[in-house]
XYZ file of C-alpha atoms in Angstrom:
177
model
C 167.163 6.816 85.721
C 165.765 10.315 85.512
C 162.880 9.415 87.838
C 165.328 8.015 90.406
C 167.250 11.308 90.392
C 164.009 13.253 90.938
C 162.971 10.941 93.765
C 166.396 11.229 95.380
C 166.278 15.023 95.027
C 162.790 15.146 96.580
C 163.866 12.921 99.474
C 166.920 15.094 100.129
C 164.827 18.248 99.952
C 162.255 16.893 102.402
C 165.018 15.678 104.726
C 166.649 19.121 104.589
C 163.367 20.842 105.442
C 162.728 18.418 108.303
C 166.259 18.819 109.677
C 165.989 22.605 109.491
C 162.645 22.588 111.307
C 164.017 20.295 114.016
C 167.056 22.528 114.559
C 164.849 25.618 114.724
C 162.539 23.932 117.235
C 165.509 22.936 119.419
C 167.086 26.392 119.142
C 163.773 27.989 120.122
C 163.639 25.634 123.121
C 167.017 27.029 124.212
C 165.638 30.547 123.897
C 162.537 29.726 125.927
C 164.560 27.989 128.642
C 166.750 31.106 128.875
C 163.912 32.871 130.715
C 164.217 30.294 133.511
C 167.873 31.258 133.896
C 167.675 34.959 133.108
C 165.255 35.844 135.912
C 167.333 34.455 138.810
C 170.555 35.871 137.355
C 168.965 39.306 137.107
C 167.633 38.904 140.655
C 171.082 37.924 141.958
C 172.587 41.009 140.322
C 169.860 43.205 141.833
C 170.319 41.648 145.275
C 174.082 42.054 144.953
C 173.613 45.768 144.279
C 171.266 46.044 147.260
C 173.762 44.257 149.500
C 176.585 46.487 148.228
C 174.447 49.508 149.077
C 173.535 48.387 152.604
C 176.714 46.540 153.535
C 178.938 49.512 154.338
C 176.409 50.510 157.021
C 177.060 47.190 158.766
C 180.783 46.837 157.997
C 182.353 50.164 156.985
C 185.858 48.673 157.183
C 184.997 46.284 154.314
C 184.134 48.957 151.742
C 186.440 47.368 149.136
C 184.515 44.090 149.268
C 181.232 45.922 148.775
C 182.693 47.951 145.898
C 183.866 44.728 144.243
C 180.385 43.245 144.647
C 178.820 46.360 143.134
C 181.149 46.164 140.114
C 180.515 42.439 139.654
C 176.751 42.978 139.930
C 176.859 45.583 137.161
C 178.994 43.237 135.045
C 176.476 40.438 135.590
C 173.586 42.671 134.523
C 175.465 43.592 131.339
C 176.358 39.972 130.558
C 172.734 38.880 131.022
C 171.632 41.548 128.542
C 174.215 40.395 125.982
C 172.979 36.804 126.148
C 169.329 37.816 126.005
C 169.463 38.573 122.273
C 170.982 35.192 121.318
C 170.959 32.674 124.175
C 172.012 29.901 121.793
C 175.305 31.640 120.889
C 178.274 30.007 122.588
C 180.544 33.040 123.113
C 178.209 35.328 125.103
C 176.974 32.377 127.167
C 180.575 31.459 127.992
C 181.315 35.053 128.993
C 178.180 35.057 131.144
C 179.305 31.891 132.919
C 182.652 33.508 133.801
C 180.991 36.747 134.898
C 178.468 34.858 137.013
C 181.256 32.874 138.708
C 183.089 36.104 139.589
C 179.852 37.610 140.891
C 179.133 34.488 142.949
C 182.608 34.682 144.521
C 182.206 38.373 145.422
C 178.708 37.719 146.755
C 179.869 34.748 148.824
C 182.689 36.797 150.352
C 180.380 39.645 151.330
C 177.751 37.277 152.684
C 180.373 35.464 154.783
C 181.678 38.767 156.138
C 178.186 39.838 157.153
C 177.274 36.496 158.718
C 180.508 36.343 160.732
C 180.872 39.962 161.795
C 177.394 41.409 162.059
C 175.538 40.080 165.074
C 172.780 42.607 165.603
C 169.246 41.743 164.574
C 168.236 43.113 161.175
C 165.072 41.991 159.437
C 166.237 43.614 156.201
C 169.530 41.721 156.260
C 167.786 38.438 157.022
C 165.296 38.984 154.192
C 168.150 39.808 151.821
C 170.048 36.635 152.753
C 166.872 34.549 152.327
C 166.221 36.139 148.920
C 169.801 35.337 147.879
C 169.330 31.710 148.861
C 166.102 31.463 146.864
C 167.638 33.143 143.801
C 170.593 30.733 143.914
C 168.247 27.747 143.993
C 166.275 29.135 141.059
C 169.516 29.780 139.171
C 170.558 26.159 139.610
C 167.198 24.917 138.328
C 167.342 27.303 135.350
C 170.939 26.313 134.645
C 170.037 22.632 134.584
C 167.096 23.207 132.220
C 169.118 25.497 129.950
C 172.067 23.094 129.726
C 169.732 20.162 129.007
C 168.218 22.059 126.076
C 171.699 23.009 124.843
C 172.774 19.351 124.978
C 169.737 18.299 122.923
C 170.488 20.953 120.301
C 174.187 20.067 120.120
C 173.370 16.356 119.814
C 171.028 17.134 116.908
C 173.698 19.200 115.130
C 176.495 16.642 115.662
C 175.741 13.904 113.060
C 177.595 14.428 109.795
C 174.760 15.006 107.346
C 173.017 17.387 109.740
C 176.288 19.177 110.560
C 176.770 19.999 106.884
C 173.216 21.265 106.589
C 173.526 23.187 109.881
C 176.611 24.941 108.536
C 174.713 25.969 105.412
C 171.868 27.363 107.530
C 174.205 29.124 109.974
C 173.611 26.864 112.977
C 176.545 26.312 115.327
C 176.990 24.447 118.587
C 175.280 26.243 121.432
C 177.178 27.157 124.598
C 176.466 25.615 127.991
C 176.211 27.783 131.051
């Protein structure tokens, strides 16, 4: 009977070590996929600031829209920095998703204003719009990769024995973007 208890204890210990290593590997995958999302978000914030700087030259009557874009771009930069430390934490990722949606709305409004009201030729404006399009595409790719990694982590944490162990080790469900 004593040998059976030792064997059971050894099996549980080895399972716990394996489960911990798997959760760490999946959490590290979330962190590495964050770089694929962080870069385009930072680029969108930078381009938003550039557009807010140049926009009043093209449409001075829309200064409020450009000010809103500037504020949202700064908010996006701050939210990206908060997530950078712990991209697997649900709360900052959720706040980033909200901030990014507000930034996207402000950016879309300004871009629509420029496209509909500014008709003169401007290579700088055209390059800025093209860069925005590219950054949006990269954001969508990064978002898909990030959310896939989050789903894999959350699926690994979900089963009951692993959930108990995850709680002991301080693992919690990761947040999707």
